[in-house]
Amino acid sequence: MKSPKNVGSITPSSRFLAKKMIRQVDWNDITAVAELGSGTGPITRYIGANVKPEAKVFLFEMDHVMRKKLRLAYPEFSCHANAVRMKDTIHKNKVAQLDCIFSGLPFFNFERGLRDALIEQIVSSLKPGGLFVAFQYSLQMKKQLAEHFIIEDIKFVPLNVPPAFVYVCRKHI
C-alpha cells in the first residue's frame, strides 16, 4: 500500500455498510450523484443498481489502478482522480449541482487543510437540500460536519471491518 493515509481500510466496505448508505436516498429524485473514494467499488455497485439510466454519476478515486478498474467496470460512469476538483469536474460535464454525494474518504487521516478543501467542494457542489452520506470509523468528524450540514442521523454499522458510522447530512436550503 503506497499511501496508507489515503486509504481508509485494508478491506473493502461490507455489503451491510454499502446498503445502509444507499438506503438513505430517494433514488427517484437523483439526476446527478458523486462518490468520493470509490476504491474497489463496493458502494459504486449499489449506486449502479439504484440510479436511473439517465442520471450522471461521478466517481472520484485517487489510486490510478483502482480508478482504471472502476472505468472498466462502470464505463457509463465518469471517473476522476481528485475530489478537490469536484466542482470544476461537474461543471465541465454540464452539471450545475449534485443531488447527492457519497463518501468513503478517511477524512480524519487527512491534514486539516485538505479536509477543509474537500468539505468546501462538497458543500459548493451539492444543491440546497442535497444529501451527503459519508461513512467514517469514528465520530471525530461530527463537529466539522455539523458546521456545514444538518446532521439528520448517524447510524452505526457493526457488520463491517472495522465497524463504521454512517453520517446522513443535508445541505442547508
mmCIF file of C-alpha atoms in Angstrom:
data_model
loop_
_atom_site.group_PDB
_atom_site.id
_atom_site.type_symbol
_atom_site.label_atom_id
_atom_site.label_comp_id
_atom_site.label_asym_id
_atom_site.label_seq_id
_atom_site.Cartn_x
_atom_site.Cartn_y
_atom_site.Cartn_z
ATOM 1 C CA MET A 1 0.000 0.000 0.000
ATOM 2 C CA LYS A 2 1.759 3.136 -1.236
ATOM 3 C CA SER A 3 -0.340 5.767 0.601
ATOM 4 C CA PRO A 4 -1.866 4.256 3.756
ATOM 5 C CA LYS A 5 -3.217 7.625 4.973
ATOM 6 C CA ASN A 6 -5.239 7.933 1.756
ATOM 7 C CA VAL A 7 -6.879 4.526 2.187
ATOM 8 C CA GLY A 8 -9.499 4.225 4.905
ATOM 9 C CA SER A 9 -9.307 0.461 5.388
ATOM 10 C CA ILE A 10 -7.355 -2.515 4.135
ATOM 11 C CA THR A 11 -10.625 -4.364 3.437
ATOM 12 C CA PRO A 12 -13.445 -3.205 1.129
ATOM 13 C CA SER A 13 -16.642 -1.894 2.710
ATOM 14 C CA SER A 14 -19.123 -4.633 3.571
ATOM 15 C CA ARG A 15 -22.435 -5.031 1.786
ATOM 16 C CA PHE A 16 -24.092 -4.093 5.087
ATOM 17 C CA LEU A 17 -22.318 -0.731 5.101
ATOM 18 C CA ALA A 18 -22.972 -0.126 1.395
ATOM 19 C CA LYS A 19 -26.676 -0.939 1.758
ATOM 20 C CA LYS A 20 -27.004 1.273 4.843
ATOM 21 C CA MET A 21 -25.588 4.201 2.861
ATOM 22 C CA ILE A 22 -27.643 3.583 -0.280
ATOM 23 C CA ARG A 23 -30.929 3.234 1.629
ATOM 24 C CA GLN A 24 -30.716 6.867 2.776
ATOM 25 C CA VAL A 25 -31.529 8.136 -0.722
ATOM 26 C CA ASP A 26 -34.791 8.518 -2.658
ATOM 27 C CA TRP A 27 -33.399 7.337 -5.994
ATOM 28 C CA ASN A 28 -36.371 8.690 -7.973
ATOM 29 C CA ASP A 29 -35.092 12.222 -7.300
ATOM 30 C CA ILE A 30 -31.459 11.621 -8.277
ATOM 31 C CA THR A 31 -30.265 13.132 -11.561
ATOM 32 C CA ALA A 32 -26.617 13.673 -10.576
ATOM 33 C CA VAL A 33 -24.598 11.902 -7.885
ATOM 34 C CA ALA A 34 -20.942 11.602 -6.884
ATOM 35 C CA GLU A 35 -18.985 9.071 -4.883
ATOM 36 C CA LEU A 36 -15.735 10.174 -3.242
ATOM 37 C CA GLY A 37 -13.142 7.494 -2.555
ATOM 38 C CA SER A 38 -14.774 4.804 -4.668
ATOM 39 C CA GLY A 39 -11.921 2.356 -4.058
ATOM 40 C CA THR A 40 -12.744 -1.142 -5.300
ATOM 41 C CA GLY A 41 -16.395 -0.205 -5.841
ATOM 42 C CA PRO A 42 -18.473 -1.840 -3.084
ATOM 43 C CA ILE A 43 -20.706 1.249 -2.785
ATOM 44 C CA THR A 44 -20.435 2.019 -6.511
ATOM 45 C CA ARG A 45 -22.038 -1.364 -7.198
ATOM 46 C CA TYR A 46 -25.159 -0.348 -5.253
ATOM 47 C CA ILE A 47 -25.225 3.112 -6.831
ATOM 48 C CA GLY A 48 -25.242 1.402 -10.231
ATOM 49 C CA ALA A 49 -28.083 -0.885 -9.175
ATOM 50 C CA ASN A 50 -30.253 2.017 -7.954
ATOM 51 C CA VAL A 51 -29.546 5.038 -10.143
ATOM 52 C CA LYS A 52 -31.747 5.818 -13.163
ATOM 53 C CA PRO A 53 -30.003 5.214 -16.520
ATOM 54 C CA GLU A 54 -30.191 8.907 -17.460
ATOM 55 C CA ALA A 55 -28.574 10.109 -14.208
ATOM 56 C CA LYS A 56 -24.991 11.358 -14.238
ATOM 57 C CA VAL A 57 -22.639 9.533 -11.879
ATOM 58 C CA PHE A 58 -19.198 10.897 -10.978
ATOM 59 C CA LEU A 59 -16.651 8.645 -9.269
ATOM 60 C CA PHE A 60 -13.564 10.103 -7.596
ATOM 61 C CA GLU A 61 -10.634 7.835 -6.730
ATOM 62 C CA MET A 62 -7.004 8.931 -6.305
ATOM 63 C CA ASP A 63 -5.437 5.489 -6.813
ATOM 64 C CA HIS A 64 -4.864 5.139 -10.566
ATOM 65 C CA VAL A 65 -5.066 1.313 -10.529
ATOM 66 C CA MET A 66 -8.416 1.341 -8.726
ATOM 67 C CA ARG A 67 -9.636 4.162 -10.992
ATOM 68 C CA LYS A 68 -8.744 2.123 -14.096
ATOM 69 C CA LYS A 69 -10.693 -0.868 -12.735
ATOM 70 C CA LEU A 70 -13.674 1.379 -11.970
ATOM 71 C CA ARG A 71 -13.614 2.721 -15.546
ATOM 72 C CA LEU A 72 -13.670 -0.835 -16.898
ATOM 73 C CA ALA A 73 -16.419 -1.997 -14.539
ATOM 74 C CA TYR A 74 -18.577 1.149 -14.917
ATOM 75 C CA PRO A 75 -17.985 2.623 -18.378
ATOM 76 C CA GLU A 76 -21.257 4.570 -18.105
ATOM 77 C CA PHE A 77 -19.915 6.496 -15.083
ATOM 78 C CA SER A 78 -17.459 9.380 -15.214
ATOM 79 C CA CYS A 79 -14.222 8.577 -13.292
ATOM 80 C CA HIS A 80 -11.869 11.250 -11.961
ATOM 81 C CA ALA A 81 -8.807 11.418 -9.744
ATOM 82 C CA ASN A 82 -9.214 14.297 -7.351
ATOM 83 C CA ALA A 83 -12.328 15.254 -5.376
ATOM 84 C CA VAL A 84 -10.692 18.603 -4.563
ATOM 85 C CA ARG A 85 -11.593 19.488 -8.174
ATOM 86 C CA MET A 86 -15.157 18.142 -7.965
ATOM 87 C CA LYS A 87 -16.962 21.430 -8.636
ATOM 88 C CA ASP A 88 -14.913 22.113 -11.797
ATOM 89 C CA THR A 89 -15.351 18.496 -12.898
ATOM 90 C CA ILE A 90 -19.139 18.500 -12.644
ATOM 91 C CA HIS A 91 -19.380 21.920 -14.336
ATOM 92 C CA LYS A 92 -17.248 20.680 -17.261
ATOM 93 C CA ASN A 93 -19.782 17.862 -17.583
ATOM 94 C CA LYS A 94 -22.692 20.342 -17.674
ATOM 95 C CA VAL A 95 -23.964 19.596 -14.168
ATOM 96 C CA ALA A 96 -24.652 22.679 -12.040
ATOM 97 C CA GLN A 97 -25.032 20.864 -8.709
ATOM 98 C CA LEU A 98 -25.320 17.334 -7.377
ATOM 99 C CA ASP A 99 -28.387 15.842 -5.703
ATOM 100 C CA CYS A 100 -26.336 13.519 -3.524
ATOM 101 C CA ILE A 101 -22.718 12.824 -2.611
ATOM 102 C CA PHE A 102 -21.496 9.579 -1.054
ATOM 103 C CA SER A 103 -18.104 9.420 0.608
ATOM 104 C CA GLY A 104 -15.799 6.715 1.838
ATOM 105 C CA LEU A 105 -12.898 9.136 2.255
ATOM 106 C CA PRO A 106 -10.963 8.733 5.524
ATOM 107 C CA PHE A 107 -11.351 12.442 6.382
ATOM 108 C CA PHE A 108 -9.627 12.279 9.734
ATOM 109 C CA ASN A 109 -6.498 10.746 8.158
ATOM 110 C CA PHE A 110 -6.065 13.948 6.134
ATOM 111 C CA GLU A 111 -4.389 17.192 7.155
ATOM 112 C CA ARG A 112 -6.862 19.885 8.259
ATOM 113 C CA GLY A 113 -6.252 21.937 5.085
ATOM 114 C CA LEU A 114 -7.185 19.025 2.818
ATOM 115 C CA ARG A 115 -10.228 18.182 4.962
ATOM 116 C CA ASP A 116 -11.386 21.806 4.728
ATOM 117 C CA ALA A 117 -10.859 21.884 0.947
ATOM 118 C CA LEU A 118 -12.831 18.652 0.496
ATOM 119 C CA ILE A 119 -15.705 19.843 2.695
ATOM 120 C CA GLU A 120 -15.792 23.134 0.755
ATOM 121 C CA GLN A 121 -16.011 21.195 -2.529
ATOM 122 C CA ILE A 122 -18.801 19.017 -1.153
ATOM 123 C CA VAL A 123 -20.816 21.993 0.116
ATOM 124 C CA SER A 124 -20.394 24.023 -3.086
ATOM 125 C CA SER A 125 -21.111 21.050 -5.391
ATOM 126 C CA LEU A 126 -24.250 19.909 -3.564
ATOM 127 C CA LYS A 127 -27.625 21.502 -4.299
ATOM 128 C CA PRO A 128 -29.523 23.201 -1.445
ATOM 129 C CA GLY A 129 -31.277 20.427 0.467
ATOM 130 C CA GLY A 130 -28.974 17.851 -1.140
ATOM 131 C CA LEU A 131 -27.795 14.784 0.744
ATOM 132 C CA PHE A 132 -24.254 13.998 1.868
ATOM 133 C CA VAL A 133 -23.850 10.403 3.089
ATOM 134 C CA ALA A 134 -20.417 9.504 4.445
ATOM 135 C CA PHE A 135 -19.000 6.653 6.447
ATOM 136 C CA GLN A 136 -16.239 7.052 8.995
ATOM 137 C CA TYR A 137 -14.696 4.771 11.586
ATOM 138 C CA SER A 138 -15.174 7.251 14.429
ATOM 139 C CA LEU A 139 -17.285 10.241 15.432
ATOM 140 C CA GLN A 140 -14.353 12.669 15.081
ATOM 141 C CA MET A 141 -15.868 14.425 12.036
ATOM 142 C CA LYS A 142 -19.198 15.180 13.726
ATOM 143 C CA LYS A 143 -18.253 18.713 14.818
ATOM 144 C CA GLN A 144 -16.825 19.752 11.446
ATOM 145 C CA LEU A 145 -19.760 18.275 9.517
ATOM 146 C CA ALA A 146 -22.247 19.995 11.857
ATOM 147 C CA GLU A 147 -20.656 23.345 10.933
ATOM 148 C CA HIS A 148 -21.719 22.860 7.298
ATOM 149 C CA PHE A 149 -24.704 20.490 7.290
ATOM 150 C CA ILE A 150 -27.774 19.434 9.184
ATOM 151 C CA ILE A 151 -26.811 16.019 10.552
ATOM 152 C CA GLU A 152 -30.070 14.102 10.191
ATOM 153 C CA ASP A 153 -28.753 10.839 11.585
ATOM 154 C CA ILE A 154 -25.652 8.858 12.459
ATOM 155 C CA LYS A 155 -26.084 5.127 12.002
ATOM 156 C CA PHE A 156 -23.744 2.502 13.438
ATOM 157 C CA VAL A 157 -22.831 -0.457 11.212
ATOM 158 C CA PRO A 158 -21.205 -3.208 13.312
ATOM 159 C CA LEU A 159 -21.032 -5.699 10.408
ATOM 160 C CA ASN A 160 -18.061 -4.063 8.719
ATOM 161 C CA VAL A 161 -14.299 -4.381 9.270
ATOM 162 C CA PRO A 162 -13.746 -2.141 11.118
ATOM 163 C CA PRO A 163 -17.258 -1.192 12.329
ATOM 164 C CA ALA A 164 -18.353 2.142 10.862
ATOM 165 C CA PHE A 165 -20.610 5.141 11.381
ATOM 166 C CA VAL A 166 -22.768 6.440 8.537
ATOM 167 C CA TYR A 167 -23.355 10.184 8.681
ATOM 168 C CA VAL A 168 -26.559 11.266 6.939
ATOM 169 C CA CYS A 169 -26.226 15.003 6.332
ATOM 170 C CA ARG A 170 -28.353 17.534 4.469
ATOM 171 C CA LYS A 171 -27.141 20.798 2.992
ATOM 172 C CA HIS A 172 -28.968 23.841 4.315
ATOM 173 C CA ILE A 173 -31.591 25.265 1.950
#
